PDB file of C-alpha atoms in Angstrom:
ATOM      1  CA  MET A 296       0.000   0.000   0.000  1.00  0.00           C
ATOM      2  CA  ILE A 297       1.215   3.460  -0.886  1.00  0.00           C
ATOM      3  CA  ASP A 298       0.271   6.281   1.403  1.00  0.00           C
ATOM      4  CA  VAL A 299       0.200   9.668  -0.314  1.00  0.00           C
ATOM      5  CA  GLU A 300      -0.386  12.905   1.465  1.00  0.00           C
ATOM      6  CA  PHE A 301      -1.132  16.145  -0.285  1.00  0.00           C
ATOM      7  CA  ASP A 302      -2.279  19.629   0.519  1.00  0.00           C
ATOM      8  CA  ALA A 303      -5.927  19.638  -0.608  1.00  0.00           C
ATOM      9  CA  PRO A 304      -6.291  23.446  -0.349  1.00  0.00           C
ATOM     10  CA  ALA A 305      -3.194  23.854  -2.538  1.00  0.00           C
ATOM     11  CA  VAL A 306      -4.651  21.533  -5.191  1.00  0.00           C
ATOM     12  CA  GLN A 307      -8.001  23.286  -5.008  1.00  0.00           C
ATOM     13  CA  GLY A 308      -6.310  26.673  -5.296  1.00  0.00           C
ATOM     14  CA  ALA A 309      -4.284  25.533  -8.293  1.00  0.00           C
ATOM     15  CA  LEU A 310      -7.407  24.210 -10.013  1.00  0.00           C
ATOM     16  CA  LEU A 311      -9.322  27.384  -9.268  1.00  0.00           C
ATOM     17  CA  GLY A 312      -6.502  29.526 -10.660  1.00  0.00           C
ATOM     18  CA  GLN A 313      -6.306  27.376 -13.781  1.00  0.00           C
ATOM     19  CA  ALA A 314     -10.092  27.463 -14.223  1.00  0.00           C
ATOM     20  CA  ASP A 315      -9.996  31.254 -14.126  1.00  0.00           C
ATOM     21  CA  ALA A 316      -7.152  31.422 -16.658  1.00  0.00           C
ATOM     22  CA  LEU A 317      -8.929  29.004 -18.996  1.00  0.00           C
ATOM     23  CA  ARG A 318     -12.195  30.934 -18.577  1.00  0.00           C
ATOM     24  CA  GLY A 319     -10.437  34.061 -19.804  1.00  0.00           C
ATOM     25  CA  ALA A 320      -8.819  32.228 -22.723  1.00  0.00           C
ATOM     26  CA  LEU A 321     -12.132  30.674 -23.775  1.00  0.00           C
ATOM     27  CA  GLU A 322     -13.932  34.008 -23.562  1.00  0.00           C
ATOM     28  CA  ALA A 323     -11.204  35.594 -25.738  1.00  0.00           C
ATOM     29  CA  ARG A 324     -11.498  32.757 -28.284  1.00  0.00           C
ATOM     30  CA  ILE A 325     -15.270  33.259 -28.515  1.00  0.00           C
ATOM     31  CA  GLN A 326     -14.852  36.989 -28.985  1.00  0.00           C
ATOM     32  CA  GLN A 327     -12.260  36.342 -31.716  1.00  0.00           C
ATOM     33  CA  LYS A 328     -14.772  34.162 -33.564  1.00  0.00           C
ATOM     34  CA  LEU A 329     -17.358  36.919 -33.297  1.00  0.00           C
ATOM     35  CA  SER A 330     -14.946  39.495 -34.668  1.00  0.00           C
ATOM     36  CA  GLY A 331     -14.869  38.177 -38.210  1.00  0.00           C
ATOM     37  CA  GLU A 332     -13.844  34.537 -37.983  1.00  0.00           C
ATOM     38  CA  VAL A 333     -17.358  33.060 -37.831  1.00  0.00           C
ATOM     39  CA  LEU A 334     -19.565  36.161 -37.905  1.00  0.00           C
ATOM     40  CA  GLN A 335     -18.847  39.611 -39.254  1.00  0.00           C
ATOM     41  CA  THR A 336     -19.078  42.387 -36.681  1.00  0.00           C
ATOM     42  CA  ARG A 337     -21.772  44.970 -37.379  1.00  0.00           C
ATOM     43  CA  SER A 338     -22.623  46.687 -34.135  1.00  0.00           C
ATOM     44  CA  GLY A 339     -20.409  44.700 -31.760  1.00  0.00           C
ATOM     45  CA  ALA A 340     -23.423  43.906 -29.567  1.00  0.00           C
ATOM     46  CA  LEU A 341     -22.941  40.131 -29.721  1.00  0.00           C
ATOM     47  CA  VAL A 342     -19.230  40.360 -28.899  1.00  0.00           C
ATOM     48  CA  ALA A 343     -19.998  42.723 -26.011  1.00  0.00           C
ATOM     49  CA  SER A 344     -22.726  40.385 -24.723  1.00  0.00           C
ATOM     50  CA  ILE A 345     -20.315  37.523 -23.993  1.00  0.00           C
ATOM     51  CA  ILE A 346     -19.925  37.190 -20.245  1.00  0.00           C
ATOM     52  CA  SER A 347     -18.156  34.608 -18.164  1.00  0.00           C
ATOM     53  CA  SER A 348     -18.031  33.817 -14.516  1.00  0.00           C
ATOM     54  CA  ILE A 349     -16.477  31.326 -12.179  1.00  0.00           C
ATOM     55  CA  GLU A 350     -18.167  30.037  -9.042  1.00  0.00           C
ATOM     56  CA  ASN A 351     -16.588  28.062  -6.240  1.00  0.00           C
ATOM     57  CA  ASP A 352     -18.513  26.928  -3.180  1.00  0.00           C
ATOM     58  CA  GLY A 353     -15.526  25.247  -1.543  1.00  0.00           C
ATOM     59  CA  SER A 354     -16.128  21.792  -2.979  1.00  0.00           C
ATOM     60  CA  ASN A 355     -17.336  22.473  -6.535  1.00  0.00           C
ATOM     61  CA  THR A 356     -16.118  24.912  -9.139  1.00  0.00           C
ATOM     62  CA  SER A 357     -18.029  25.832 -12.263  1.00  0.00           C
ATOM     63  CA  VAL A 358     -17.264  28.118 -15.170  1.00  0.00           C
ATOM     64  CA  SER A 359     -20.097  29.709 -17.104  1.00  0.00           C
ATOM     65  CA  ILE A 360     -19.838  31.534 -20.443  1.00  0.00           C
ATOM     66  CA  SER A 361     -22.917  32.869 -22.187  1.00  0.00           C
ATOM     67  CA  SER A 362     -24.408  35.629 -24.249  1.00  0.00           C
ATOM     68  CA  THR A 363     -27.086  37.791 -22.672  1.00  0.00           C
ATOM     69  CA  GLY A 364     -29.353  40.512 -23.946  1.00  0.00           C
ATOM     70  CA  VAL A 365     -28.915  39.816 -27.673  1.00  0.00           C
ATOM     71  CA  PRO A 366     -32.049  38.219 -29.125  1.00  0.00           C
ATOM     72  CA  TYR A 367     -30.305  36.763 -32.198  1.00  0.00           C
ATOM     73  CA  ALA A 368     -27.471  35.054 -30.266  1.00  0.00           C
ATOM     74  CA  ALA A 369     -29.131  31.625 -30.101  1.00  0.00           C
ATOM     75  CA  ILE A 370     -30.129  31.470 -33.768  1.00  0.00           C
ATOM     76  CA  GLN A 371     -26.558  32.327 -34.746  1.00  0.00           C
ATOM     77  CA  GLU A 372     -25.148  29.583 -32.498  1.00  0.00           C
ATOM     78  CA  PHE A 373     -27.664  26.839 -33.329  1.00  0.00           C
ATOM     79  CA  GLY A 374     -29.294  27.955 -36.599  1.00  0.00           C
ATOM     80  CA  GLY A 375     -33.019  27.991 -37.206  1.00  0.00           C
ATOM     81  CA  LYS A 376     -35.837  29.572 -39.125  1.00  0.00           C
ATOM     82  CA  THR A 377     -37.368  32.998 -38.757  1.00  0.00           C
ATOM     83  CA  ALA A 378     -41.082  33.459 -39.381  1.00  0.00           C
ATOM     84  CA  ALA A 379     -42.483  35.586 -42.158  1.00  0.00           C
ATOM     85  CA  HIS A 380     -43.034  39.133 -40.930  1.00  0.00           C
ATOM     86  CA  ASP A 381     -43.540  42.724 -42.021  1.00  0.00           C
ATOM     87  CA  ILE A 382     -40.776  45.276 -41.655  1.00  0.00           C
ATOM     88  CA  VAL A 383     -42.199  48.757 -41.100  1.00  0.00           C
ATOM     89  CA  ALA A 384     -40.356  52.088 -41.150  1.00  0.00           C
ATOM     90  CA  VAL A 385     -40.314  53.354 -37.564  1.00  0.00           C
ATOM     91  CA  LYS A 386     -37.415  55.785 -37.236  1.00  0.00           C
ATOM     92  CA  ALA A 387     -37.834  57.299 -40.705  1.00  0.00           C
ATOM     93  CA  LYS A 388     -40.610  57.979 -43.226  1.00  0.00           C
ATOM     94  CA  ALA A 389     -39.503  55.094 -45.442  1.00  0.00           C
ATOM     95  CA  LEU A 390     -37.220  52.097 -45.704  1.00  0.00           C
ATOM     96  CA  ALA A 391     -34.477  52.421 -48.321  1.00  0.00           C
ATOM     97  CA  PHE A 392     -32.755  49.522 -50.082  1.00  0.00           C
ATOM     98  CA  SER A 393     -31.348  48.533 -53.473  1.00  0.00           C
ATOM     99  CA  ILE A 394     -32.680  45.884 -55.831  1.00  0.00           C
ATOM    100  CA  GLY A 395     -30.848  45.236 -59.078  1.00  0.00           C
ATOM    101  CA  GLY A 396     -29.051  48.556 -58.813  1.00  0.00           C
ATOM    102  CA  ASP A 397     -32.287  50.541 -58.336  1.00  0.00           C
ATOM    103  CA  GLN A 398     -32.865  52.519 -55.142  1.00  0.00           C
ATOM    104  CA  ILE A 399     -36.224  51.508 -53.624  1.00  0.00           C
ATOM    105  CA  PHE A 400     -38.213  53.348 -50.936  1.00  0.00           C
ATOM    106  CA  ALA A 401     -41.168  51.805 -49.100  1.00  0.00           C
ATOM    107  CA  LYS A 402     -43.126  52.377 -45.902  1.00  0.00           C
ATOM    108  CA  SER A 403     -43.122  48.615 -45.260  1.00  0.00           C
ATOM    109  CA  VAL A 404     -42.026  45.351 -46.839  1.00  0.00           C
ATOM    110  CA  HIS A 405     -43.017  41.731 -46.266  1.00  0.00           C
ATOM    111  CA  HIS A 406     -40.113  39.467 -45.330  1.00  0.00           C
ATOM    112  CA  PRO A 407     -40.845  35.819 -46.202  1.00  0.00           C
ATOM    113  CA  GLY A 408     -38.713  34.442 -43.372  1.00  0.00           C
ATOM    114  CA  SER A 409     -35.216  32.995 -43.477  1.00  0.00           C
ATOM    115  CA  THR A 410     -33.325  29.817 -42.783  1.00  0.00           C
ATOM    116  CA  ILE A 411     -30.268  30.766 -40.758  1.00  0.00           C
ATOM    117  CA  PRO A 412     -27.416  28.232 -40.731  1.00  0.00           C
ATOM    118  CA  ALA A 413     -25.668  27.441 -37.450  1.00  0.00           C
ATOM    119  CA  ARG A 414     -22.601  29.614 -36.952  1.00  0.00           C
ATOM    120  CA  SER A 415     -21.306  28.186 -33.706  1.00  0.00           C
ATOM    121  CA  TYR A 416     -19.093  30.433 -31.643  1.00  0.00           C
ATOM    122  CA  LEU A 417     -19.691  29.099 -28.111  1.00  0.00           C
ATOM    123  CA  GLY A 418     -19.774  25.323 -28.577  1.00  0.00           C
ATOM    124  CA  SER A 419     -17.132  25.271 -31.293  1.00  0.00           C
ATOM    125  CA  SER A 420     -14.733  27.347 -29.181  1.00  0.00           C
ATOM    126  CA  LEU A 421     -15.154  24.938 -26.273  1.00  0.00           C
ATOM    127  CA  ALA A 422     -14.570  21.942 -28.572  1.00  0.00           C
ATOM    128  CA  GLU A 423     -11.464  23.541 -30.081  1.00  0.00           C
ATOM    129  CA  MET A 424     -10.012  24.253 -26.654  1.00  0.00           C
ATOM    130  CA  SER A 425     -10.948  20.947 -24.980  1.00  0.00           C
ATOM    131  CA  ASP A 426      -7.423  19.500 -25.208  1.00  0.00           C
ATOM    132  CA  GLU A 427      -5.915  22.731 -23.857  1.00  0.00           C
ATOM    133  CA  ILE A 428      -8.448  22.774 -21.021  1.00  0.00           C
ATOM    134  CA  GLU A 429      -7.767  19.142 -20.087  1.00  0.00           C
ATOM    135  CA  SER A 430      -3.999  19.535 -20.187  1.00  0.00           C
ATOM    136  CA  GLY A 431      -4.209  22.799 -18.233  1.00  0.00           C
ATOM    137  CA  PHE A 432      -6.045  21.115 -15.375  1.00  0.00           C
ATOM    138  CA  LYS A 433      -3.679  18.135 -15.397  1.00  0.00           C
ATOM    139  CA  GLN A 434      -0.677  20.475 -15.269  1.00  0.00           C
ATOM    140  CA  ALA A 435      -2.192  22.472 -12.404  1.00  0.00           C
ATOM    141  CA  ILE A 436      -2.723  19.273 -10.381  1.00  0.00           C
ATOM    142  CA  LEU A 437       0.801  18.026 -11.065  1.00  0.00           C
ATOM    143  CA  GLU A 438       2.353  21.341 -10.059  1.00  0.00           C
ATOM    144  CA  ALA A 439       0.266  21.443  -6.873  1.00  0.00           C
ATOM    145  CA  LEU A 440       1.306  17.885  -5.960  1.00  0.00           C
ATOM    146  CA  THR A 441       4.990  18.330  -6.754  1.00  0.00           C
ATOM    147  CA  PRO A 442       6.978  19.109  -3.640  1.00  0.00           C
ATOM    148  CA  GLY A 443       8.506  22.569  -3.963  1.00  0.00           C
TER     149      GLY A 443
END
């Protein structure tokens, strides 16, 4: 039988520190994808909506990364269909757009709906970083267990 002693608070601290570092790296990777790699930036609202947090209750640690306050975030991540709807000029007297090189003005138009393909930025970033995340936690444990 091998008896191993280790400093549990040191291991927990190392894991917590690594979780925070990986949280920041994952958040940066997601924001990179939203800055032209997967989606083109228009207003920057989706990039700005990415928030992450880390929670530790002493025995469990969890990292959360999500997008809040942007209604189109989910359809960009997972894809889907939009319903047919009317678009009505609200902030101006008319809508303006081009069709076949002609400038068109209208008070409203009927949009037939769209099929939006999935453009994963959250799930794909996590998948791409899974090896880095796993090795980061293993390294943190090894360093915490190695006598200094």
